[in-house]
Coordinates of C-alpha atoms in Angstrom, one line a residue:
Chain A
X1 CA 128.3 66.9 -23.6
X2 CA 126.2 68.9 -20.5
X3 CA 124.2 67.9 -17.5
X4 CA 121.3 67.6 -17.0
X5 CA 117.4 66.5 -19.0
X6 CA 119.2 63.8 -21.5
X7 CA 118.2 64.1 -24.9
X8 CA 116.4 60.7 -26.0
X9 CA 117.7 59.8 -28.9
X10 CA 121.3 61.9 -28.0
X11 CA 121.3 59.5 -24.9
X12 CA 120.8 56.2 -27.1
X13 CA 124.2 57.1 -29.5
X14 CA 125.5 57.2 -26.3
X15 CA 125.2 53.5 -24.9
X16 CA 127.6 52.2 -27.2
X17 CA 130.8 54.0 -24.9
X18 CA 128.7 53.7 -21.6
X19 CA 129.8 50.3 -22.0
X20 CA 132.8 50.8 -23.4
X21 CA 134.2 53.0 -20.5
X22 CA 134.9 55.9 -23.3
X23 CA 132.2 58.7 -21.4
X24 CA 133.3 61.4 -18.9
X25 CA 132.4 61.0 -15.1
X26 CA 129.9 63.2 -15.2
X27 CA 128.1 61.8 -19.1
X28 CA 128.2 59.3 -17.8
X29 CA 126.2 59.8 -14.5
X30 CA 123.4 61.5 -16.3
X31 CA 123.2 58.9 -18.6
X32 CA 122.8 56.5 -16.0
X33 CA 120.0 58.6 -15.3
X34 CA 118.5 58.7 -18.3
X35 CA 118.6 54.8 -18.5
X36 CA 117.6 54.7 -14.9
X37 CA 114.1 56.1 -16.0
X38 CA 114.4 55.1 -20.5
X39 CA 112.7 51.8 -20.8
X40 CA 114.7 52.0 -24.4
X41 CA 117.4 53.0 -23.3
X42 CA 117.5 49.8 -21.0
X43 CA 116.8 47.7 -23.7
X44 CA 119.8 48.8 -26.1
X45 CA 122.2 48.7 -22.9
X46 CA 121.2 44.5 -22.6
X47 CA 121.4 44.4 -25.6
X48 CA 124.4 45.8 -26.8
X49 CA 125.9 43.8 -23.8
X50 CA 125.1 40.7 -24.9
X51 CA 125.7 41.4 -28.1
X52 CA 129.6 41.8 -26.5
X53 CA 129.1 38.4 -24.3
X54 CA 128.7 36.3 -27.1
X55 CA 131.3 38.1 -29.5
X56 CA 134.3 37.8 -27.4
X57 CA 133.2 34.3 -26.3
X58 CA 132.1 32.6 -29.8
X59 CA 134.0 34.7 -32.8
X60 CA 137.4 33.7 -34.2
X61 CA 140.1 35.2 -33.7
X62 CA 142.4 34.3 -36.4
X63 CA 146.2 34.1 -36.1
X64 CA 148.6 33.5 -39.1
X65 CA 149.9 30.7 -40.4
X66 CA 153.0 29.3 -38.6
X67 CA 154.0 29.4 -43.0
X68 CA 153.1 32.2 -43.9
X69 CA 154.7 34.2 -41.6
X70 CA 157.8 32.8 -42.6
X71 CA 156.3 34.1 -46.4
X72 CA 155.9 36.9 -45.0
X73 CA 159.8 36.8 -43.9
X74 CA 160.6 35.5 -47.1
X75 CA 158.9 39.0 -49.3
X76 CA 160.3 41.4 -46.9
X77 CA 163.2 40.1 -47.2
X78 CA 163.2 40.4 -51.5
X79 CA 162.2 43.9 -51.6
X80 CA 164.8 45.2 -49.3
X81 CA 166.8 45.6 -52.4
X82 CA 164.3 47.9 -53.9
X83 CA 163.7 50.7 -51.4
X84 CA 166.9 51.4 -50.9
X85 CA 167.2 55.5 -52.6
X86 CA 169.1 54.2 -55.6
X87 CA 169.0 57.6 -58.0
X88 CA 170.8 58.9 -55.1
X89 CA 172.9 56.7 -54.8
X90 CA 173.9 55.8 -58.6
X91 CA 174.1 59.3 -59.3
X92 CA 176.8 60.1 -56.8
X93 CA 179.0 57.1 -57.5
X94 CA 178.5 58.3 -61.3
X95 CA 180.4 61.3 -60.9
X96 CA 182.9 60.1 -58.6
X97 CA 184.2 56.8 -59.6
X98 CA 182.6 56.3 -63.3
X99 CA 181.3 53.4 -62.1
X100 CA 178.2 51.4 -64.1
X101 CA 175.4 51.0 -61.7
X102 CA 174.6 48.1 -62.0
X103 CA 178.0 47.1 -60.1
X104 CA 177.4 48.6 -57.4
X105 CA 174.1 47.7 -57.5
X106 CA 174.6 44.1 -57.3
X107 CA 177.1 44.3 -54.5
X108 CA 174.8 47.1 -53.2
X109 CA 172.0 44.4 -52.9
X110 CA 173.9 41.1 -52.2
X111 CA 176.0 43.6 -48.9
X112 CA 172.7 44.3 -47.8
X113 CA 170.9 41.0 -47.4
X114 CA 173.9 39.7 -46.8
X115 CA 173.9 41.9 -43.2
X116 CA 170.2 40.9 -43.3
X117 CA 170.7 37.2 -43.0
X118 CA 173.3 37.3 -40.7
X119 CA 172.4 40.4 -38.4
X120 CA 168.7 39.2 -37.9
X121 CA 168.3 35.0 -39.3
X122 CA 171.8 33.7 -38.5
X123 CA 171.9 31.5 -41.4
X124 CA 170.8 29.2 -40.3
X125 CA 169.3 26.0 -42.1
X126 CA 165.9 25.6 -43.4
X127 CA 164.7 23.1 -40.9
X128 CA 166.3 25.1 -38.0
X129 CA 163.6 28.5 -39.4
X130 CA 161.0 25.8 -39.1
X131 CA 161.9 24.7 -35.7
X132 CA 162.0 28.7 -34.8
X133 CA 158.7 29.1 -36.3
X134 CA 157.1 25.8 -34.2
X135 CA 158.4 26.7 -31.4
X136 CA 157.7 30.4 -31.7
X137 CA 154.3 29.7 -33.4
X138 CA 153.6 26.7 -29.6
X139 CA 155.0 30.1 -27.8
X140 CA 152.1 32.1 -29.4
X141 CA 149.7 29.5 -29.0
X142 CA 149.8 28.8 -25.9
X143 CA 149.1 32.0 -24.6
X144 CA 146.3 32.3 -26.7
X145 CA 144.3 29.3 -25.5
X146 CA 144.9 29.8 -22.5
X147 CA 146.6 26.7 -21.7
X148 CA 150.5 27.8 -20.1
X149 CA 150.4 25.5 -17.9
X150 CA 148.6 20.9 -17.3
X151 CA 150.3 21.3 -14.3
X152 CA 150.2 23.7 -12.2
X153 CA 152.8 24.6 -9.5
X154 CA 155.1 26.6 -8.0
X155 CA 156.5 23.6 -6.2
X156 CA 159.6 22.4 -8.0
X157 CA 158.9 18.1 -6.5
X158 CA 155.3 18.6 -8.2
X159 CA 156.4 19.3 -10.9
X160 CA 159.5 17.3 -11.6
X161 CA 157.4 13.7 -10.9
X162 CA 154.9 14.7 -13.3
X163 CA 156.8 14.6 -15.9
X164 CA 157.0 10.7 -15.1
X165 CA 155.7 8.1 -17.2
X166 CA 154.8 11.3 -19.3
X167 CA 158.3 10.9 -21.2
X168 CA 161.0 9.0 -21.0
X169 CA 163.3 11.5 -20.1
X170 CA 163.6 13.5 -16.6
X171 CA 164.1 17.0 -17.1
X172 CA 166.2 19.6 -15.1
X173 CA 163.3 21.5 -12.9
X174 CA 163.9 24.4 -10.9
X175 CA 162.9 27.6 -9.9
X176 CA 164.2 31.2 -9.7
X177 CA 160.9 33.0 -7.6
X178 CA 163.7 34.8 -5.7
X179 CA 166.0 35.5 -8.9
X180 CA 162.2 37.6 -9.8
X181 CA 161.8 34.1 -12.4
X182 CA 159.3 32.5 -10.3
X183 CA 157.8 28.7 -11.7
X184 CA 154.6 28.3 -12.8
X185 CA 154.3 24.6 -13.6
X186 CA 154.7 22.2 -16.4
X187 CA 152.5 21.6 -20.1
X188 CA 153.9 18.9 -22.6
X189 CA 153.8 19.3 -26.2
X190 CA 154.0 18.2 -30.0
X191 CA 157.2 19.8 -31.4
X192 CA 159.0 19.1 -35.1
X193 CA 157.8 15.7 -34.7
X194 CA 157.8 14.6 -30.7
X195 CA 156.5 15.3 -27.8
X196 CA 158.4 17.9 -25.5
X197 CA 158.8 18.1 -21.7
X198 CA 158.2 22.3 -20.6
X199 CA 158.7 24.7 -18.8
X200 CA 157.1 27.7 -17.4
X201 CA 158.6 30.5 -16.3
X202 CA 157.4 34.3 -15.4
X203 CA 159.0 37.8 -15.5
X204 CA 156.8 40.4 -14.2
X205 CA 153.7 40.2 -16.3
X206 CA 156.1 38.1 -19.1
X207 CA 156.1 33.6 -20.0
X208 CA 159.6 32.4 -20.3
X209 CA 158.6 29.0 -21.9
X210 CA 161.3 26.5 -21.2
X211 CA 161.0 23.6 -23.6
X212 CA 163.5 20.9 -23.0
X213 CA 163.9 17.4 -25.2
X214 CA 167.0 14.5 -25.3
X215 CA 168.7 16.4 -28.4
X216 CA 171.8 14.2 -30.4
X217 CA 173.4 17.4 -31.1
X218 CA 177.6 18.4 -29.9
X219 CA 176.6 20.5 -26.6
X220 CA 177.2 24.2 -27.7
X221 CA 176.7 27.7 -25.8
X222 CA 173.3 29.6 -26.1
X223 CA 172.1 30.6 -29.2
X224 CA 170.4 33.5 -30.3
X225 CA 167.1 32.8 -32.3
X226 CA 165.4 35.7 -32.2
X227 CA 162.1 36.5 -34.1
X228 CA 158.8 38.2 -34.4
X229 CA 158.5 40.1 -31.9
X230 CA 159.8 37.2 -29.7
X231 CA 163.2 36.9 -28.1
X232 CA 164.7 32.8 -28.6
X233 CA 168.0 31.7 -27.1
X234 CA 168.4 28.0 -27.2
X235 CA 171.4 25.8 -26.4
X236 CA 172.8 22.5 -25.6
X237 CA 174.3 20.4 -23.2
X238 CA 174.7 16.6 -21.6
X239 CA 172.1 16.1 -24.7
X240 CA 169.6 17.6 -23.2
X241 CA 168.1 20.6 -25.9
X242 CA 166.9 23.9 -24.0
X243 CA 165.6 26.3 -26.5
X244 CA 164.1 29.5 -23.9
X245 CA 161.6 31.6 -25.1
X246 CA 159.5 35.2 -24.4
X247 CA 158.5 38.2 -25.5
X248 CA 160.2 39.5 -22.0
X249 CA 163.6 42.4 -23.7
X250 CA 166.2 40.2 -25.2
X251 CA 168.5 41.1 -22.7
X252 CA 167.5 40.4 -19.8
X253 CA 165.7 37.1 -21.5
X254 CA 169.6 36.8 -22.3
X255 CA 170.0 36.8 -18.5
X256 CA 167.8 35.5 -17.6
X257 CA 169.2 31.7 -20.2
X258 CA 172.4 32.6 -18.3
X259 CA 171.6 31.4 -15.5
X260 CA 169.7 27.8 -15.7
X261 CA 171.6 27.2 -18.2
X262 CA 174.5 27.4 -15.0
X263 CA 172.3 25.9 -12.5
X264 CA 171.7 23.1 -14.5
X265 CA 175.1 22.2 -15.0
X266 CA 175.6 22.5 -11.2
X267 CA 172.8 20.3 -10.6
X268 CA 174.1 17.5 -13.6
X269 CA 177.9 18.7 -13.6
X270 CA 180.1 16.9 -16.2
X271 CA 181.5 13.6 -15.9
Chain B
X1 CA 192.5 54.2 -51.7
X2 CA 189.5 54.2 -54.0
X3 CA 187.2 50.3 -53.1
X4 CA 188.0 51.1 -49.4
X5 CA 185.7 54.4 -48.8
X6 CA 183.7 52.6 -52.0
X7 CA 183.0 49.5 -48.9
X8 CA 182.8 51.9 -46.2
X9 CA 180.1 53.6 -48.1
X10 CA 177.9 49.9 -49.4
X11 CA 178.6 49.2 -45.2
X12 CA 176.9 52.2 -43.9
X13 CA 173.8 52.3 -45.7
X14 CA 174.2 48.3 -45.2
X15 CA 174.6 48.5 -41.7
X16 CA 171.2 51.9 -42.0
X17 CA 169.0 48.7 -43.9
X18 CA 170.4 46.7 -40.8
X19 CA 169.0 49.0 -37.3
X20 CA 165.7 49.8 -39.8
X21 CA 165.0 46.2 -40.9
X22 CA 165.4 45.1 -36.9
X23 CA 163.8 48.0 -35.9
X24 CA 161.4 46.8 -37.4
X25 CA 161.2 43.5 -36.5
X26 CA 160.4 44.7 -32.7
X27 CA 157.9 47.6 -33.1
X28 CA 155.6 46.4 -36.6
X29 CA 156.5 42.0 -36.6
X30 CA 154.7 41.5 -33.5
X31 CA 151.8 42.5 -33.6
X32 CA 151.4 39.7 -37.3
X33 CA 148.0 37.9 -35.8
X34 CA 146.1 41.4 -35.3
X35 CA 147.1 42.6 -38.7
X36 CA 145.7 38.9 -40.0
X37 CA 143.0 38.6 -37.4
X38 CA 141.7 42.2 -39.0
X39 CA 142.4 41.0 -42.5
X40 CA 140.5 38.1 -42.5
X41 CA 136.9 39.6 -40.6
X42 CA 137.7 41.9 -43.7
X43 CA 137.7 40.3 -46.4
X44 CA 136.1 37.5 -44.6
X45 CA 138.5 35.1 -47.1
X46 CA 142.0 33.5 -45.9
X47 CA 144.3 34.2 -48.7
X48 CA 142.5 36.8 -50.0
X49 CA 143.9 38.2 -46.2
X50 CA 147.0 36.5 -47.0
X51 CA 147.1 37.9 -49.6
X52 CA 146.4 41.5 -48.0
X53 CA 148.6 41.7 -44.9
X54 CA 151.6 40.8 -47.1
X55 CA 150.8 43.6 -49.1
X56 CA 150.5 46.4 -45.9
X57 CA 153.5 44.5 -44.8
X58 CA 155.2 45.5 -47.7
X59 CA 153.8 48.9 -47.5
X60 CA 154.8 48.8 -44.3
X61 CA 158.1 48.3 -44.9
X62 CA 158.1 49.9 -47.4
X63 CA 157.1 53.5 -44.9
X64 CA 158.7 53.0 -42.1
X65 CA 160.5 55.8 -42.0
X66 CA 157.2 58.0 -41.6
X67 CA 156.7 55.7 -37.9
X68 CA 157.3 57.3 -35.3
X69 CA 157.2 55.1 -32.4
X70 CA 153.9 56.0 -32.0
X71 CA 151.3 52.8 -31.9
X72 CA 152.5 50.8 -33.4
X73 CA 149.9 48.4 -33.7
X74 CA 147.7 51.6 -34.2
X75 CA 150.0 52.2 -37.1
X76 CA 150.3 49.1 -39.2
X77 CA 146.6 48.1 -38.7
X78 CA 145.4 51.0 -40.5
X79 CA 147.6 50.3 -43.7
X80 CA 146.0 47.0 -43.6
X81 CA 143.0 48.3 -43.2
X82 CA 143.9 51.4 -46.2
X83 CA 145.0 48.2 -48.3
X84 CA 142.9 46.0 -48.1
X85 CA 139.6 48.7 -49.3
X86 CA 142.2 49.5 -51.9
X87 CA 141.5 46.0 -52.8
X88 CA 137.9 45.8 -51.8
X89 CA 137.1 48.7 -54.2
X90 CA 139.0 46.7 -57.1
X91 CA 137.6 44.1 -56.8
X92 CA 134.6 45.7 -56.6
X93 CA 135.4 46.9 -60.1
X94 CA 136.0 43.8 -61.5
X95 CA 133.2 42.7 -61.1
X96 CA 130.1 45.3 -60.7
X97 CA 127.7 42.7 -62.1
X98 CA 127.6 40.8 -59.6
X99 CA 126.4 42.4 -55.6
X100 CA 129.5 41.4 -54.4
X101 CA 128.9 41.6 -50.8
X102 CA 125.9 39.0 -51.4
X103 CA 127.3 36.6 -53.5
X104 CA 129.9 36.0 -51.9
X105 CA 128.6 35.9 -48.3
X106 CA 125.3 33.6 -49.4
X107 CA 128.0 31.4 -50.8
X108 CA 130.3 30.8 -47.8
X109 CA 127.4 30.6 -45.3
X110 CA 126.0 27.3 -48.3
X111 CA 129.6 26.0 -47.2
X112 CA 129.8 26.6 -44.1
X113 CA 126.4 24.8 -43.9
X114 CA 127.6 21.6 -45.9
X115 CA 130.7 21.1 -44.5
X116 CA 128.4 21.5 -40.8
X117 CA 126.6 18.3 -42.3
X118 CA 129.4 16.9 -42.4
X119 CA 131.3 17.3 -40.0
X120 CA 130.9 15.2 -37.0
X121 CA 133.0 17.4 -34.3
X122 CA 130.7 20.2 -35.1
X123 CA 128.1 18.1 -33.0
X124 CA 129.4 20.4 -30.3
X125 CA 127.8 23.5 -29.3
X126 CA 130.7 25.2 -29.7
X127 CA 131.2 24.6 -32.7
X128 CA 128.1 26.1 -33.9
X129 CA 127.8 28.9 -32.2
X130 CA 131.5 30.1 -33.4
X131 CA 129.4 29.4 -37.0
X132 CA 126.6 31.1 -36.2
X133 CA 128.6 34.4 -34.8
X134 CA 130.9 34.3 -38.0
X135 CA 127.9 33.5 -40.2
X136 CA 126.5 36.9 -38.8
X137 CA 128.9 38.9 -38.7
X138 CA 129.7 38.2 -41.7
X139 CA 127.1 39.8 -43.4
X140 CA 127.6 43.1 -41.2
X141 CA 128.1 45.9 -43.3
X142 CA 131.6 46.0 -44.0
X143 CA 132.0 49.6 -41.7
X144 CA 130.2 48.1 -38.2
X145 CA 131.8 44.9 -38.6
X146 CA 135.4 47.2 -38.4
X147 CA 134.9 49.0 -35.8
X148 CA 133.9 45.2 -33.9
X149 CA 136.4 43.3 -34.2
X150 CA 139.1 46.0 -33.5
X151 CA 136.7 47.2 -30.7
X152 CA 134.9 42.7 -29.6
X153 CA 138.5 41.4 -30.2
X154 CA 141.6 43.1 -30.3
X155 CA 140.0 45.5 -27.2
X156 CA 141.2 49.4 -29.4
X157 CA 140.3 52.5 -27.1
X158 CA 137.6 54.5 -29.2
X159 CA 140.4 56.3 -30.2
X160 CA 142.9 54.3 -31.8
X161 CA 139.9 52.6 -33.8
X162 CA 139.8 57.1 -34.1
X163 CA 142.5 57.0 -36.4
X164 CA 142.8 53.4 -37.8
X165 CA 139.2 54.3 -39.5
X166 CA 139.7 58.4 -40.0
X167 CA 136.6 59.0 -38.2
X168 CA 136.1 61.3 -34.5
X169 CA 135.6 59.6 -31.8
X170 CA 131.4 59.9 -31.9
X171 CA 131.8 58.1 -35.4
X172 CA 133.2 54.9 -34.0
X173 CA 130.6 55.4 -31.0
X174 CA 127.9 56.0 -33.1
X175 CA 128.4 52.3 -35.4
X176 CA 129.9 50.2 -32.0
X177 CA 126.1 50.4 -31.2
X178 CA 124.2 50.1 -34.0
X179 CA 127.0 47.7 -35.2
X180 CA 125.9 45.9 -31.8
X181 CA 122.3 46.2 -32.7
X182 CA 122.1 44.5 -36.0
X183 CA 124.4 42.1 -34.9
X184 CA 122.2 40.8 -32.5
X185 CA 118.6 41.0 -34.3
X186 CA 120.9 39.1 -37.3
X187 CA 121.7 36.3 -35.2
X188 CA 117.9 36.7 -33.3
X189 CA 116.4 36.1 -36.4
X190 CA 118.5 33.0 -37.9
X191 CA 118.6 31.2 -34.6
X192 CA 114.9 30.9 -35.7
X193 CA 115.7 29.8 -38.8
X194 CA 117.8 27.7 -37.7
X195 CA 121.2 29.1 -37.3
X196 CA 121.1 29.7 -41.3
X197 CA 121.6 33.0 -43.0
X198 CA 118.2 34.1 -43.8
X199 CA 118.8 36.6 -46.6
X200 CA 116.9 36.9 -50.1

């Protein structure tokens, strides 16, 4: 918007962009000079800065509830049959085979539903679905409320004893810093009606939560339970349930889950 | 023979649908909280926000083919906003004899006040500040409130906000400036009046 002397109204109008770093260097320079000489603009600048910080500090960030999330999944799921290009398909089938559309339509919708549910929402019982939702929302919460760790330490000898007396089991605490997944700390969380241990790892900027609690289920290998853009892998070993959740890329998280599982098996051999 | 072809065709179609859904899960679904937060600030009610977000996601899924892998959050928020305005417009028509905005936030503010009196937790200053800011933001005209939510809470750039709101970046700038100033005035008068709602 040109250099030199600035129109006051124009300057006043640009203060927001100046604060938000949205002006070019030359525009910002010109404006800064004007503000230095203009009491009204100084006041405006301070008012805006104060308002921003008040809003950032106090305004609620409203999150979707887990219940709403599963409701949303459900309704998208139900809309699938409707969003397929029926007309085109109907014509083709009618001409080629003369089979009634109704049958094909029904078949197709159920097949789509089947592929859908097997590929995305593994056919798991409702309670397990709820558990996945609960864990993912716990993971999201841990990132958002700035409450990732109760004990912050990269030293497994600090983290492991921290759980003593807080939970009645002793999770394996292993550091994977040398493979780029440093241990960041530990936390207690409340999931599925019980207190669970959470180990926090990090890979680059991605936080990884590993939930651990005793479970009477039979041992099973790693299963994928990803949803809502978060990747999750769970397994059971020697009466301990492990859930690993992160927004880290699926392949990387899976190989990390495998790595962790291997190390835990090594540290707690069978028999 | 026919049976085989048929199954194959259906299978292909189903697989396409499944890929599409998977892509949707990774590009659009993760922005659910951004969508909900914007809708909640626009509608000022939880139930309304859920309705808007649900409708918006169904639309997004339906028109997912028009998404070419740009910014998933911007794309989704644009749809949330459009869905809201359609709803808002219909609502306004239905309640044209009532001053919609004034009524809504008037009663909300009163409810909040009532809640606070009986809620011991609200002795906490933090909670009080939250309420004051929320009431003040809710009183802002929508076009100011939405840009402030997108900038201050979502930390979107002017370019992203301009894309969502379909206005030039210069307009985003002046709405932010005016919104912040008006909010400061509201907060000021609110504090002088004991933090309550003070519109005639």
